[in-house]
Short mmCIF file of C-alpha atoms in Angstrom, two decimals:
data_model
loop_
_atom_site.label_atom_id
_atom_site.label_comp_id
_atom_site.label_asym_id
_atom_site.label_seq_id
_atom_site.Cartn_x
_atom_site.Cartn_y
_atom_site.Cartn_z
CA MET A 1 -23.10 -13.14 -4.61
CA LYS A 2 -23.69 -9.46 -3.66
CA ARG A 3 -22.15 -10.09 -0.25
CA LYS A 4 -19.08 -11.71 -1.81
CA LEU A 5 -18.73 -8.82 -4.24
CA ARG A 6 -18.91 -6.27 -1.41
CA CYS A 7 -16.20 -8.13 0.51
CA LEU A 8 -14.02 -8.32 -2.57
CA LEU A 9 -14.39 -4.60 -3.23
CA ALA A 10 -13.62 -3.79 0.40
CA GLY A 11 -10.48 -5.88 0.19
CA VAL A 12 -9.40 -4.13 -2.99
CA LEU A 13 -9.97 -0.70 -1.40
CA THR A 14 -8.00 -1.56 1.70
CA GLY A 15 -5.24 -3.08 -0.36
CA SER A 16 -5.00 -0.06 -2.66
CA LEU A 17 -4.81 2.32 0.27
CA CYS A 18 -2.08 0.26 1.88
CA LEU A 19 -0.11 0.22 -1.35
CA SER A 20 -0.37 4.01 -1.42
CA GLY A 21 1.00 4.56 2.05
CA CYS A 22 0.62 1.98 4.79
CA GLY A 23 2.31 -1.21 3.64
CA GLN A 24 3.00 -2.47 7.12
CA ALA A 25 2.07 -1.74 10.69
CA ASN A 26 3.51 1.56 11.86
CA PRO A 27 5.21 2.41 8.55
CA GLN A 28 8.52 3.59 9.89
CA ALA A 29 11.71 2.22 8.44
CA GLU A 30 15.36 2.19 9.32
CA GLN A 31 17.79 3.39 6.67
CA GLY A 32 21.25 2.73 8.04
CA ASP A 33 21.29 4.32 11.47
CA VAL A 34 18.43 6.69 10.60
CA THR A 35 14.87 5.92 11.70
CA VAL A 36 12.48 7.21 9.04
CA ILE A 37 9.08 8.41 10.26
CA LYS A 38 6.44 8.21 7.53
CA PHE A 39 4.05 11.07 8.27
CA PRO A 40 0.74 11.30 6.38
CA THR A 41 -0.77 14.78 6.62
CA PHE A 42 -3.52 16.85 5.01
CA GLN A 43 -1.55 20.06 5.66
CA VAL A 44 -0.06 20.06 2.18
CA GLY A 45 -0.59 21.79 -1.16
CA VAL A 46 -3.09 24.66 -0.91
CA ASN A 47 -3.80 24.02 2.77
CA PRO A 48 -2.98 27.30 4.60
CA SER A 49 -0.93 25.41 7.20
CA ALA A 50 1.24 23.64 4.60
CA PRO A 51 4.13 26.16 4.64
CA ALA A 52 4.41 25.91 8.44
CA ILE A 53 4.39 22.10 8.46
CA GLU A 54 7.00 22.03 5.70
CA GLN A 55 9.29 24.35 7.64
CA ILE A 56 8.79 22.54 10.96
CA THR A 57 9.54 19.21 9.30
CA GLN A 58 12.70 20.66 7.76
CA ARG A 59 13.83 21.97 11.18
CA PHE A 60 13.20 18.56 12.77
CA ASN A 61 15.18 16.76 10.07
CA GLU A 62 18.07 19.20 10.50
CA LYS A 63 18.08 18.85 14.29
CA PHE A 64 17.98 15.06 14.25
CA GLU A 65 20.08 14.50 11.13
CA GLY A 66 21.65 11.05 11.21
CA LYS A 67 19.15 9.79 13.81
CA TYR A 68 15.55 10.49 12.72
CA ARG A 69 14.00 11.75 9.51
CA ILE A 70 10.37 12.62 8.76
CA GLU A 71 9.08 11.83 5.29
CA ILE A 72 5.78 13.55 4.55
CA GLU A 73 3.08 11.63 2.72
CA GLU A 74 0.61 14.03 1.14
CA VAL A 75 -3.09 13.28 1.72
CA PRO A 76 -4.88 16.35 0.31
CA GLY A 77 -8.15 17.16 2.06
CA ASP A 78 -8.80 16.62 5.75
CA ALA A 79 -11.83 14.39 5.04
CA ASN A 80 -9.60 12.15 2.89
CA TYR A 81 -7.08 12.06 5.72
CA VAL A 82 -9.71 10.96 8.23
CA GLU A 83 -10.97 8.23 5.91
CA LYS A 84 -7.46 6.95 5.31
CA MET A 85 -6.69 6.84 9.04
CA LYS A 86 -9.91 4.91 9.65
CA VAL A 87 -8.95 2.34 7.00
CA LEU A 88 -5.41 2.02 8.40
CA LEU A 89 -6.83 1.64 11.91
CA SER A 90 -9.08 -1.21 10.78
CA ALA A 91 -6.03 -2.86 9.17
CA ASP A 92 -3.91 -2.34 12.32
CA SER A 93 -1.51 -0.27 10.19
CA LEU A 94 -1.62 3.21 11.68
CA PRO A 95 1.39 5.47 11.07
CA ALA A 96 3.69 6.24 13.98
CA VAL A 97 2.29 9.76 14.51
CA ILE A 98 -1.27 10.88 13.82
CA ASP A 99 -2.75 14.37 13.74
CA GLY A 100 -5.89 13.85 15.80
CA ARG A 101 -7.36 17.35 15.78
CA GLY A 102 -11.07 17.77 15.31
CA TYR A 103 -12.16 14.32 14.21
CA ASN A 104 -11.97 12.09 17.31
CA LEU A 105 -9.41 9.83 15.69
CA LEU A 106 -7.84 9.57 19.14
CA ASP A 107 -10.87 7.89 20.67
CA MET A 108 -11.22 5.55 17.71
CA ALA A 109 -7.59 4.49 18.09
CA LEU A 110 -7.94 4.13 21.87
CA SER A 111 -10.86 1.76 21.34
CA ARG A 112 -8.42 -0.50 19.49
CA ASP A 113 -5.70 -0.09 22.14
CA ALA A 114 -3.47 1.53 19.52
CA VAL A 115 -2.24 4.66 21.34
CA VAL A 116 0.86 5.24 23.48
CA ASP A 117 0.38 6.89 26.89
CA LEU A 118 2.40 10.12 26.80
CA THR A 119 2.05 10.86 30.51
CA PRO A 120 5.46 9.40 31.50
CA TYR A 121 7.19 11.44 28.78
CA LEU A 122 5.52 14.64 29.98
CA GLU A 123 6.46 13.92 33.58
CA ALA A 124 10.05 13.29 32.52
CA ASP A 125 10.19 16.67 30.76
CA PRO A 126 8.68 19.32 33.08
CA GLU A 127 9.58 22.12 30.67
CA TRP A 128 7.51 20.50 27.91
CA LYS A 129 4.60 19.86 30.27
CA ALA A 130 4.66 23.46 31.57
CA GLN A 131 3.81 24.77 28.09
CA PHE A 132 0.22 23.57 28.45
CA ASP A 133 -2.48 24.60 30.91
CA GLU A 134 -4.52 22.09 32.86
CA ARG A 135 -7.58 22.45 30.64
CA THR A 136 -5.58 21.58 27.52
CA LEU A 137 -3.97 18.50 29.08
CA GLU A 138 -7.29 17.36 30.51
CA TYR A 139 -8.95 17.68 27.11
CA ASN A 140 -6.23 15.47 25.63
CA SER A 141 -6.50 12.91 28.44
CA ARG A 142 -8.63 9.84 28.93
CA ASP A 143 -8.99 8.15 32.32
CA GLY A 144 -6.28 10.37 33.79
CA LYS A 145 -3.70 9.61 31.10
CA VAL A 146 -2.47 12.11 28.51
CA TYR A 147 -2.60 10.54 25.07
CA SER A 148 -2.21 13.49 22.70
CA ILE A 149 -0.47 16.86 22.66
CA PRO A 150 -1.75 19.80 20.61
CA ALA A 151 0.22 22.45 18.76
CA GLU A 152 -2.79 24.73 18.29
CA ARG A 153 -5.87 25.96 20.07
CA SER A 154 -9.22 26.73 18.59
CA VAL A 155 -10.62 30.26 18.35
CA ILE A 156 -13.16 30.53 15.54
CA GLY A 157 -15.54 33.27 14.46
CA TYR A 158 -16.44 34.44 10.95
CA PHE A 159 -14.94 36.73 8.32
CA TYR A 160 -16.83 39.34 6.32
CA ASN A 161 -16.13 41.52 3.31
CA LYS A 162 -16.19 45.15 4.52
CA GLU A 163 -16.55 46.49 1.00
CA LEU A 164 -19.65 44.38 0.31
CA PHE A 165 -21.10 45.27 3.70
CA ALA A 166 -20.68 48.98 2.89
CA LYS A 167 -22.31 48.48 -0.52
CA ALA A 168 -25.35 47.01 1.27
CA GLY A 169 -25.39 49.82 3.83
CA ILE A 170 -24.24 47.63 6.74
CA THR A 171 -22.10 49.60 9.19
CA LYS A 172 -21.47 47.09 12.01
CA THR A 173 -21.55 43.37 12.69
CA ALA A 174 -24.70 41.80 14.11
CA GLU A 175 -25.14 41.40 17.85
CA THR A 176 -28.23 39.17 17.59
CA TRP A 177 -29.39 36.48 15.19
CA GLU A 178 -32.31 38.67 14.12
CA GLU A 179 -29.85 41.41 13.16
CA LEU A 180 -27.71 38.94 11.22
CA PHE A 181 -30.63 37.58 9.19
CA ALA A 182 -31.72 41.17 8.51
CA GLN A 183 -28.21 41.80 7.15
CA PHE A 184 -28.59 38.78 4.88
CA GLU A 185 -31.69 40.44 3.42
CA GLN A 186 -29.83 43.73 3.01
CA LEU A 187 -27.04 41.98 1.14
CA LYS A 188 -29.48 40.16 -1.14
CA ALA A 189 -31.29 43.42 -1.88
CA ALA A 190 -27.94 44.88 -2.96
CA GLY A 191 -27.37 41.95 -5.34
CA ILE A 192 -24.81 40.27 -3.05
CA THR A 193 -24.84 36.60 -2.01
CA PRO A 194 -24.54 36.71 1.80
CA LEU A 195 -22.88 33.41 2.72
CA SER A 196 -20.21 30.95 1.66
CA MET A 197 -21.41 27.50 2.77
CA ASP A 198 -20.80 23.81 2.06
CA THR A 199 -22.31 20.36 2.62
CA ALA A 200 -19.64 17.95 1.33
CA ASP A 201 -16.61 16.66 3.24
CA SER A 202 -18.26 17.10 6.67
CA ALA A 203 -19.91 20.47 5.86
CA TRP A 204 -17.26 22.32 7.85
CA SER A 205 -18.35 25.93 7.43
CA SER A 206 -22.06 25.11 7.65
CA SER A 207 -21.51 23.09 10.83
CA LEU A 208 -19.95 26.15 12.47
CA TRP A 209 -23.22 28.03 12.01
CA LEU A 210 -25.21 25.06 13.32
CA GLY A 211 -23.06 24.88 16.43
CA ALA A 212 -23.36 28.62 17.02
CA PHE A 213 -27.15 28.38 16.89
CA MET A 214 -27.01 25.61 19.48
CA ALA A 215 -24.48 27.35 21.73
CA THR A 216 -26.64 30.46 22.01
CA ALA A 217 -29.79 28.57 22.99
CA GLY A 218 -29.07 28.58 26.72
CA PRO A 219 -26.81 27.11 29.44
CA GLU A 220 -27.89 23.50 28.84
CA ALA A 221 -27.17 23.88 25.14
CA GLN A 222 -23.72 25.23 25.94
CA GLN A 223 -23.03 22.18 28.10
CA PHE A 224 -24.09 20.01 25.17
CA MET A 225 -21.54 21.76 22.93
CA ASP A 226 -18.72 20.89 25.34
CA GLN A 227 -19.84 17.27 25.82
CA MET A 228 -17.59 14.74 24.11
CA MET A 229 -19.40 12.43 21.70
CA PRO A 230 -23.03 13.00 22.65
CA SER A 231 -25.45 10.36 21.44
CA ASP A 232 -28.71 12.36 21.36
CA TYR A 233 -29.21 15.24 18.95
CA ASN A 234 -33.01 15.26 19.33
CA ASP A 235 -32.79 18.33 21.53
CA PRO A 236 -35.37 21.04 20.68
CA ALA A 237 -32.58 23.64 20.56
CA PHE A 238 -30.58 21.52 18.11
CA VAL A 239 -33.67 20.95 15.96
CA GLU A 240 -34.26 24.70 15.87
CA GLY A 241 -30.61 25.21 14.93
CA ALA A 242 -30.97 22.74 12.06
CA ARG A 243 -34.09 24.58 10.90
CA ARG A 244 -32.25 27.91 10.82
CA LEU A 245 -29.26 26.34 9.08
CA ASN A 246 -31.64 25.03 6.44
CA GLU A 247 -32.97 28.57 6.03
CA MET A 248 -29.42 29.78 5.41
CA LEU A 249 -28.73 27.05 2.85
CA GLN A 250 -31.99 27.61 1.02
CA ASN A 251 -31.99 31.40 0.88
CA TYR A 252 -28.61 32.98 1.51
CA THR A 253 -25.82 31.04 -0.14
CA THR A 254 -24.47 30.06 -3.56
CA ASP A 255 -25.93 27.42 -5.85
CA ASP A 256 -22.82 25.27 -5.52
CA ALA A 257 -23.07 25.11 -1.70
CA ILE A 258 -25.35 22.06 -1.84
CA GLY A 259 -23.00 19.20 -2.56
CA GLY A 260 -20.05 21.60 -2.59
CA LYS A 261 -16.81 21.27 -0.66
CA PHE A 262 -15.29 23.87 1.64
CA GLU A 263 -12.77 24.73 -1.09
CA HIS A 264 -15.65 26.01 -3.22
CA ALA A 265 -17.01 28.04 -0.32
CA ALA A 266 -13.57 29.53 0.31
CA ASN A 267 -13.06 30.41 -3.36
CA ASN A 268 -16.43 32.17 -3.45
CA PHE A 269 -15.44 34.34 -0.50
CA LEU A 270 -11.90 34.99 -1.74
CA SER A 271 -13.18 36.03 -5.16
CA GLY A 272 -15.70 38.47 -3.67
CA LYS A 273 -18.77 36.48 -4.72
CA THR A 274 -19.99 36.17 -1.11
CA ALA A 275 -19.87 38.49 1.88
CA ILE A 276 -19.38 36.11 4.83
CA ILE A 277 -17.61 32.85 5.63
CA ALA A 278 -17.33 31.03 8.95
CA ASN A 279 -13.80 29.76 9.54
CA GLY A 280 -10.76 30.02 11.80
CA PRO A 281 -7.71 32.31 11.74
CA TRP A 282 -5.65 29.82 9.71
CA MET A 283 -7.55 31.20 6.69
CA THR A 284 -6.10 34.68 7.06
CA GLY A 285 -2.97 33.80 5.08
CA SER A 286 -5.13 33.14 2.03
CA PHE A 287 -6.47 36.71 2.06
CA SER A 288 -3.08 38.11 1.05
CA ASP A 289 -2.00 35.18 -1.15
CA PRO A 290 -2.03 36.41 -4.78
CA THR A 291 -2.65 32.87 -6.03
CA LYS A 292 -5.90 32.69 -4.03
CA ALA A 293 -7.28 36.22 -3.75
CA PRO A 294 -7.11 39.49 -5.72
CA GLU A 295 -4.48 42.03 -4.74
CA GLY A 296 -5.59 44.12 -1.78
CA PHE A 297 -8.28 41.64 -0.73
CA ALA A 298 -6.89 41.30 2.80
CA ASP A 299 -7.63 44.98 3.46
CA LYS A 300 -11.31 44.36 2.71
CA VAL A 301 -11.76 41.58 5.30
CA GLY A 302 -13.09 42.03 8.82
CA VAL A 303 -13.58 39.46 11.56
CA ALA A 304 -16.42 38.97 14.03
CA ILE A 305 -17.69 36.57 16.66
CA TYR A 306 -21.14 35.02 16.39
CA PRO A 307 -24.33 36.76 17.52
CA GLU A 308 -25.24 36.74 21.21
CA SER A 309 -21.54 37.24 22.08
CA CYS A 310 -20.56 33.67 21.11
CA VAL A 311 -17.18 32.34 19.94
CA TYR A 312 -15.57 28.94 19.58
CA SER A 313 -12.68 28.91 22.03
CA ALA A 314 -11.40 25.60 23.31
CA PRO A 315 -8.40 23.28 23.47
CA MET A 316 -7.81 21.00 20.53
CA LEU A 317 -6.89 17.35 20.31
CA GLY A 318 -3.31 17.03 19.12
CA TYR A 319 -0.72 14.60 17.86
CA PHE A 320 -0.73 11.09 19.24
CA VAL A 321 1.63 8.15 18.90
CA ALA A 322 0.55 4.80 17.48
CA ALA A 323 4.00 3.23 17.06
CA LYS A 324 4.47 -0.24 18.56
CA GLU A 325 8.15 -1.10 18.91
CA GLU A 326 10.34 0.74 21.41
CA LYS A 327 12.60 2.34 18.81
CA GLN A 328 9.60 3.47 16.80
CA ILE A 329 7.95 4.92 19.89
CA GLU A 330 11.13 6.79 20.82
CA ALA A 331 11.30 8.44 17.38
CA ALA A 332 7.57 9.22 17.32
CA VAL A 333 7.65 10.84 20.77
CA GLU A 334 10.58 13.02 19.71
CA MET A 335 8.58 14.13 16.69
CA VAL A 336 5.53 14.98 18.80
CA LYS A 337 7.72 16.87 21.30
CA PHE A 338 9.29 18.90 18.51
CA PHE A 339 6.02 19.59 16.65
CA THR A 340 4.46 20.84 19.90
CA SER A 341 7.52 22.75 21.11
CA ASP A 342 7.53 26.51 21.47
CA GLU A 343 9.91 26.67 18.51
CA ALA A 344 7.51 24.82 16.22
CA GLN A 345 4.45 26.70 17.49
CA GLN A 346 6.26 30.00 16.95
CA ILE A 347 6.96 28.97 13.35
CA ALA A 348 3.31 28.00 12.84
CA LEU A 349 2.18 31.33 14.27
CA GLU A 350 4.62 33.41 12.20
CA VAL A 351 4.28 31.49 8.93
CA SER A 352 0.59 30.52 8.91
CA GLY A 353 -1.00 32.50 11.73
CA LEU A 354 -1.90 29.37 13.72
CA LEU A 355 -2.82 30.06 17.33
CA PRO A 356 -0.43 28.29 19.70
CA ALA A 357 -1.62 25.83 22.33
CA SER A 358 1.42 26.66 24.45
CA GLN A 359 1.06 29.21 27.22
CA THR A 360 4.64 30.37 26.68
CA VAL A 361 4.54 31.36 22.99
CA GLU A 362 4.41 35.14 22.83
CA ILE A 363 1.90 36.99 20.64
CA THR A 364 4.28 39.81 19.78
CA ASP A 365 3.50 43.23 18.35
CA ASP A 366 5.08 42.01 15.11
CA ILE A 367 2.60 39.12 15.00
CA ARG A 368 -0.27 41.52 15.67
CA THR A 369 0.95 43.68 12.79
CA LYS A 370 1.38 40.72 10.45
CA TYR A 371 -1.92 39.05 11.43
CA PRO A 372 -4.23 41.88 12.49
CA LEU A 373 -7.40 39.79 11.99
CA THR A 374 -6.06 37.05 14.25
CA ALA A 375 -5.17 39.60 16.91
CA GLU A 376 -8.61 41.20 16.62
CA LEU A 377 -10.33 37.82 16.92
CA LEU A 378 -8.33 37.02 20.05
CA ASP A 379 -9.36 40.35 21.57
CA LEU A 380 -13.02 39.74 20.68
CA ALA A 381 -12.85 36.23 22.11
CA LYS A 382 -11.60 37.51 25.45
CA GLY A 383 -14.80 39.53 25.85
CA ALA A 384 -17.20 36.87 24.55
CA GLU A 385 -19.87 35.78 27.02
CA ILE A 386 -20.25 32.33 25.44
CA GLN A 387 -17.11 30.29 24.73
CA VAL A 388 -17.63 26.68 23.62
CA ASN A 389 -16.03 23.90 21.63
CA TYR A 390 -17.00 23.52 17.98
CA LEU A 391 -19.46 20.87 16.91
CA GLN A 392 -17.21 18.61 14.84
CA ALA A 393 -14.63 18.40 17.63
CA THR A 394 -17.10 16.59 19.88
CA MET A 395 -18.96 14.40 17.37
CA TYR A 396 -18.38 10.72 16.73
CA PRO A 397 -16.37 10.60 13.46
CA ASN A 398 -19.11 8.75 11.54
CA LEU A 399 -21.44 11.71 12.06
CA LEU A 400 -19.33 13.83 9.72
CA ASP A 401 -20.47 11.64 6.83
CA VAL A 402 -24.07 11.83 8.03
CA MET A 403 -23.89 15.64 8.02
CA SER A 404 -22.73 15.61 4.40
CA GLN A 405 -25.28 13.01 3.34
CA GLU A 406 -28.33 14.45 5.06
CA LEU A 407 -27.96 18.22 4.66
CA PRO A 408 -28.84 18.07 0.91
CA SER A 409 -31.91 16.02 1.83
CA LEU A 410 -32.87 18.64 4.40
CA VAL A 411 -32.53 21.46 1.88
CA ALA A 412 -34.49 19.50 -0.74
CA GLY A 413 -37.37 19.00 1.70
CA GLN A 414 -37.00 15.22 1.72
CA ILE A 415 -36.58 15.35 5.50
CA ASP A 416 -37.31 18.08 8.04
CA ALA A 417 -35.08 19.44 10.80
CA ALA A 418 -36.34 16.95 13.37
CA GLU A 419 -35.64 14.01 11.05
CA PHE A 420 -32.17 15.40 10.30
CA CYS A 421 -31.36 15.50 14.03
CA ASP A 422 -32.79 12.02 14.54
CA ARG A 423 -30.53 10.63 11.81
CA LEU A 424 -27.54 12.15 13.59
CA THR A 425 -28.76 10.49 16.80
CA GLN A 426 -29.20 7.09 15.18
CA ALA A 427 -25.70 7.29 13.69
CA ALA A 428 -24.24 8.29 17.07
CA LEU A 429 -25.94 5.36 18.82
CA LYS A 430 -24.19 2.93 16.46
CA ASN A 431 -20.96 3.75 18.34
CA GLN A 432 -22.29 2.46 21.64
#
């Protein structure tokens, strides 16, 4: 009876999700002579990238008026987006274009033979191909075929509140982990909560600290950080990283971090309740947004790379095509080409401060003036001795849930750091 009930509930869930957006395989309809591309995205609402995506979509619809039209389907929250794509994949109902950044959706779709090879389209358009360096194309390739094209690249450090640092007597950012933890103590002594952190919805900000611990543990650890979908997290360096992350969560963050989403962590930083948050340059727009931060807050924010001269700097997975019929594929490829064009990447840079994947998008003096923190981070990244990919970009997707589920258990003392890493390993092995 329990088994039947579980199956019934699963069917209801899948059915409700389809009613809210999938309906049929590759939900792309023809209205007269116009091919409509249904595009689910998490870059909506309060997401810092939402204004750029809205403007890029508008430009596409204007350019291809009478032929193609994108209709955005809002899926607030990137974790919700990933879950929805996983359900649609299992139902063989993926949308025509998928944003595959950071969550290995590409490899999941490839395992179901649901992705269009973009190599012939790149070869047919040398100007488009020339936008991307070899490392970026290789990162988006599998078995010598290019399956996705990015519009961004990843450069991630952390932001800090200069005013709170000064109040605690901190005059410079930490060069070593020992210095950073000493700064945490200084902040606490001044009555300031050091860190914004999270554990829900993949524990994004917390995972950035965990990855930085690992990346600075030596050359072998750095190789691990760049390995796609590792299956063994029982590495002594990773266990030590989990132990230090636990120390952060227990001693240096807010009460709502355990079980809290990234949105809570961000609000705590933006409201001045915490001094530090790990995140990428896409967050910089929020610092000057009066609906998210107090007036003048942007002037209080500084940016830094991680101790031991470490920064996340790597290509990202991009958009991929899961359409099936030739006309659908044609429309989807045109959308991917436009969303990854220099024009679109320039919009994303100017509107939301997103770092372009293209080699030919110029970081102008105007951009440096408008986004000084982004420019500073880029300059810091150039001099970083350790440059690696971020942890969630290389994990099997099911490990994101394990992170969220097990970090509260780690903090509560129900498991130790070694057991936490072993649970990640056991979850990774289920994919093999």
